[in-house]
Amino acid sequence: DAKTTQPNSMESNEEEPVHLPCNHSTISGTDYIHWYRQLPSQGPEYVIHGLTSNVNNRMASLAIAEDRKSSTLILHRATLRDAAVYYCILRDGVRDDKIIFGKGTRLHILP
Amino acid sequence: NAGVMQNPRHLVRRRGQEARLRCSPVKGHSHVYWYRQLPEEGLKFMVYLQKENIIDESGMPKERFSAEFPKEGPSILRIQQVVRGDSAAYFCASSPYQGGVAFFGQGTRLTVV
């Protein structure tokens, strides 16, 4: 139902870049790719989103494949505070649409 | 989290009582979503509302649960005759338009004893 596929968990060392993959082979032309994360005991937090072009903001970068069937969230320099569950979500930009969370990727940061 | 306020943060109810969870969206946002997260589980969609209208309630249990988002005031998620299985974290989110970025509150943690 979530329409995206992510690894269950990943590990990374502190202060190193992290690449979180997401497959969305059934993406439609009007679907935006959104990433959220949920830190322990907190509400989900918006990270980044994009449609076709790569996107950068102060938190992360989003690299979108040319065919849009996959994307990668890039944390340029992971810190311990980046340990969270990361969710890749497709949202239709045309019609009213609820946000469906999958299981996400649990990112562990090693000191 | 861009100003979505949920209260109370923690709520304890005895079995059979009513629980009222409040969500004040970001100022100017007219779209509100409610989610439930059971311990060690994922976020489950419950209901999507716009001002005075329920757009999608496909995730709401058929009985005891209701939601509203009046013209004035916060959105309310109401659970009547609570049972232990209702114990969970309930999150609210708001967005300014359909498909827009959603901003989440810190949640209300409901414990039914």
XYZ file of N, CA and C in Angstrom, chain A residues 4-108:
315
model
N 6.387 2.139 -1.896
C 7.844 2.298 -1.907
C 8.474 1.121 -1.183
N 9.744 0.858 -1.520
C 10.491 -0.231 -0.895
C 11.794 0.320 -0.350
N 12.046 0.070 0.939
C 13.265 0.544 1.578
C 13.895 -0.601 2.375
N 15.217 -0.563 2.568
C 15.829 -1.555 3.457
C 15.318 -1.360 4.881
N 15.222 -2.470 5.621
C 14.704 -2.375 6.986
C 15.608 -1.542 7.886
N 16.918 -1.732 7.742
C 17.835 -1.003 8.605
C 19.169 -0.771 7.898
N 19.867 0.245 8.386
C 21.198 0.558 7.881
C 22.040 1.090 9.029
N 23.343 0.948 8.861
C 24.275 1.486 9.840
C 25.242 2.427 9.157
N 25.681 3.428 9.897
C 26.695 4.311 9.353
C 27.537 4.843 10.491
N 28.755 5.209 10.156
C 29.617 5.802 11.169
C 29.356 7.293 11.269
N 29.535 7.786 12.472
C 29.365 9.213 12.705
C 30.312 10.004 11.827
N 29.823 11.153 11.354
C 30.590 12.094 10.544
C 30.888 11.581 9.140
N 30.262 10.502 8.737
C 30.391 10.018 7.365
C 29.072 10.212 6.621
N 29.128 10.272 5.274
C 27.879 10.420 4.515
C 27.051 9.138 4.574
N 25.748 9.316 4.478
C 24.814 8.192 4.477
C 23.922 8.299 3.250
N 23.783 7.174 2.566
C 22.910 7.116 1.385
C 21.772 6.140 1.671
N 20.571 6.667 1.762
C 19.400 5.849 2.068
C 18.598 5.636 0.784
N 18.509 4.387 0.311
C 17.829 4.151 -0.968
C 16.334 3.933 -0.812
N 15.617 4.204 -1.908
C 14.178 3.961 -1.951
C 13.791 3.588 -3.379
N 13.070 2.489 -3.519
C 12.555 2.084 -4.834
C 11.076 2.389 -4.925
N 10.677 2.959 -6.040
C 9.257 3.281 -6.278
C 8.967 3.085 -7.751
N 8.981 1.821 -8.157
C 8.895 1.481 -9.579
C 7.540 1.807 -10.188
N 6.500 1.964 -9.368
C 5.160 2.248 -9.904
C 4.800 3.720 -9.780
N 5.782 4.570 -9.630
C 5.525 5.999 -9.457
C 4.793 6.560 -10.669
N 3.843 7.463 -10.413
C 3.117 8.099 -11.511
C 3.699 9.481 -11.779
N 3.293 10.063 -12.897
C 3.864 11.340 -13.303
C 3.588 12.490 -12.350
N 2.533 12.367 -11.547
C 2.180 13.452 -10.640
C 2.603 13.183 -9.194
N 3.298 12.080 -8.969
C 3.756 11.753 -7.613
C 5.027 12.507 -7.259
N 4.980 13.196 -6.118
C 6.185 13.764 -5.542
C 6.804 12.738 -4.593
N 8.127 12.773 -4.480
C 8.847 11.892 -3.562
C 9.152 12.698 -2.300
N 8.585 12.265 -1.199
C 8.785 12.932 0.091
C 9.589 12.034 1.012
N 10.421 12.638 1.824
C 11.122 11.911 2.886
C 10.795 12.561 4.231
N 10.443 11.703 5.178
C 10.236 12.112 6.557
C 11.111 11.236 7.440
N 11.341 11.688 8.648
C 12.042 10.847 9.599
C 11.374 10.977 10.965
N 11.543 9.949 11.760
C 10.976 9.958 13.109
C 12.064 9.600 14.099
N 12.457 10.573 14.887
C 13.423 10.333 15.947
C 12.716 9.637 17.102
N 13.454 8.957 17.950
C 12.839 8.226 19.061
C 11.942 9.122 19.912
N 10.743 8.638 20.176
C 9.768 9.311 21.048
C 9.330 10.681 20.530
N 9.461 10.915 19.228
C 9.022 12.189 18.660
C 8.078 11.954 17.490
N 7.447 13.035 17.060
C 6.609 12.956 15.882
C 7.445 12.960 14.618
N 6.877 12.493 13.511
C 7.613 12.535 12.249
C 8.008 13.965 11.885
N 9.096 14.066 11.150
C 9.657 15.366 10.783
C 9.932 15.362 9.285
N 9.467 16.384 8.602
C 9.729 16.520 7.170
C 11.229 16.691 6.933
N 11.753 16.011 5.912
C 13.170 16.148 5.572
C 13.348 16.877 4.240
N 12.726 16.342 3.191
C 12.949 16.902 1.861
C 11.928 16.301 0.903
N 11.695 16.949 -0.231
C 10.864 16.334 -1.260
C 11.264 16.858 -2.628
N 10.892 16.091 -3.664
C 11.204 16.514 -5.018
C 10.327 15.798 -6.030
N 10.384 16.279 -7.260
C 9.571 15.689 -8.320
C 10.446 15.001 -9.360
N 11.357 15.750 -9.977
C 12.223 15.172 -11.002
C 13.690 15.525 -10.788
N 13.925 16.758 -10.416
C 15.319 17.199 -10.276
C 15.837 16.915 -8.874
N 17.146 16.795 -8.777
C 17.774 16.636 -7.457
C 17.519 17.889 -6.622
N 17.417 17.691 -5.319
C 17.074 18.778 -4.409
C 18.064 18.807 -3.254
N 18.362 20.002 -2.797
C 19.225 20.166 -1.623
C 18.555 21.102 -0.638
N 18.683 20.795 0.652
C 18.318 21.756 1.675
C 19.299 21.600 2.825
N 19.020 22.298 3.917
C 20.010 22.323 4.991
C 20.125 20.982 5.699
N 19.108 20.134 5.548
C 19.146 18.848 6.237
C 19.786 17.755 5.395
N 19.489 17.757 4.087
C 19.872 16.612 3.274
C 19.824 16.965 1.789
N 20.184 15.984 0.974
C 20.013 16.075 -0.473
C 19.171 14.901 -0.934
N 18.448 15.117 -2.004
C 17.628 14.064 -2.599
C 18.062 13.891 -4.041
N 18.534 12.677 -4.339
C 18.933 12.350 -5.697
C 17.862 11.459 -6.307
N 17.305 11.894 -7.436
C 16.214 11.172 -8.085
C 16.720 10.600 -9.403
N 16.493 9.298 -9.592
C 16.920 8.652 -10.826
C 16.213 9.262 -12.028
N 16.855 9.164 -13.169
C 16.303 9.780 -14.378
C 14.925 9.212 -14.727
N 14.731 7.902 -14.512
C 13.414 7.299 -14.786
C 12.458 7.436 -13.608
N 12.908 8.044 -12.532
C 12.127 8.315 -11.324
C 11.669 7.057 -10.592
N 12.209 5.921 -10.914
C 11.791 4.687 -10.255
C 12.568 4.426 -8.977
N 13.506 5.263 -8.677
C 14.220 5.146 -7.410
C 14.761 6.509 -7.020
N 15.088 6.633 -5.741
C 15.689 7.872 -5.245
C 16.585 7.539 -4.065
N 17.431 8.480 -3.707
C 18.357 8.294 -2.593
C 18.392 9.548 -1.743
N 18.171 9.347 -0.468
C 18.322 10.445 0.483
C 19.766 10.445 0.959
N 20.407 11.589 0.896
C 21.811 11.688 1.269
C 21.960 12.617 2.471
N 22.475 12.050 3.551
C 22.876 12.868 4.695
C 24.382 13.060 4.552
N 24.822 14.279 4.421
C 26.217 14.501 4.026
C 27.210 14.185 5.127
N 26.798 14.378 6.363
C 27.711 14.119 7.478
C 26.852 13.728 8.674
N 26.677 12.429 8.844
C 25.749 11.942 9.862
C 26.254 12.243 11.265
N 25.313 12.594 12.121
C 25.621 12.749 13.538
C 24.742 11.777 14.320
N 25.035 11.637 15.611
C 24.250 10.719 16.439
C 22.779 11.130 16.454
N 22.525 12.430 16.294
C 21.138 12.920 16.306
C 20.372 12.543 15.050
N 21.061 12.007 14.053
C 20.374 11.564 12.834
C 19.843 10.143 12.946
N 20.110 9.482 14.064
C 19.575 8.131 14.262
C 18.058 8.214 14.362
N 17.388 7.552 13.421
C 15.930 7.682 13.325
C 15.422 6.653 12.326
N 14.103 6.595 12.195
C 13.489 5.819 11.116
C 13.185 6.796 9.982
N 13.654 6.473 8.797
C 13.489 7.345 7.635
C 12.453 6.738 6.692
N 11.481 7.548 6.323
C 10.379 7.089 5.488
C 10.429 7.780 4.125
N 10.332 6.985 3.088
C 10.213 7.476 1.721
C 8.755 7.317 1.308
N 8.121 8.393 0.871
C 6.670 8.388 0.643
C 6.371 9.074 -0.678
N 5.429 8.506 -1.416
C 4.956 9.153 -2.641
C 3.673 9.912 -2.336
N 3.592 11.152 -2.810
C 2.388 11.946 -2.599
C 1.945 12.547 -3.923
N 0.703 12.316 -4.259
C 0.157 12.848 -5.500
C -0.049 14.351 -5.364
N 0.506 15.100 -6.280
C 0.410 16.551 -6.197
C -0.852 17.127 -6.794
N -1.719 16.244 -7.279
C -2.930 16.729 -7.942
C -4.176 16.510 -7.096
N -4.316 15.313 -6.569
C -5.563 15.035 -5.840
C -5.303 15.030 -4.335
N -6.364 15.202 -3.574
C -6.264 15.072 -2.129
C -5.711 13.695 -1.802
N -4.804 13.632 -0.908
C -4.112 12.373 -0.699
C -3.647 12.227 0.736
N -4.008 11.135 1.369
C -3.482 10.876 2.698
C -2.037 10.422 2.576
N -1.303 10.575 3.633
C 0.101 10.167 3.664
C 0.162 8.756 4.229
N 0.705 7.843 3.442
C 0.819 6.457 3.887
C 2.279 6.167 4.225
N 2.522 5.815 5.479
C 3.867 5.460 5.908
C 4.073 3.966 5.761
N 5.208 3.587 5.197
C 5.617 2.188 5.187
C 6.405 1.889 6.450
N 7.264 0.907 6.379
C 8.054 0.537 7.557
C 9.323 1.376 7.677
N 9.744 1.986 6.597
C 10.906 2.850 6.649
C 12.214 2.107 6.864
N 13.282 2.890 6.939
C 14.619 2.368 7.223
C 15.066 2.899 8.573
N 15.397 1.980 9.461
C 15.927 2.398 10.762
C 17.426 2.622 10.607
N 17.854 3.854 10.777
C 19.263 4.218 10.619
C 19.943 4.259 11.981
N 20.997 3.453 12.098
C 21.806 3.437 13.311
C 23.104 4.182 13.022
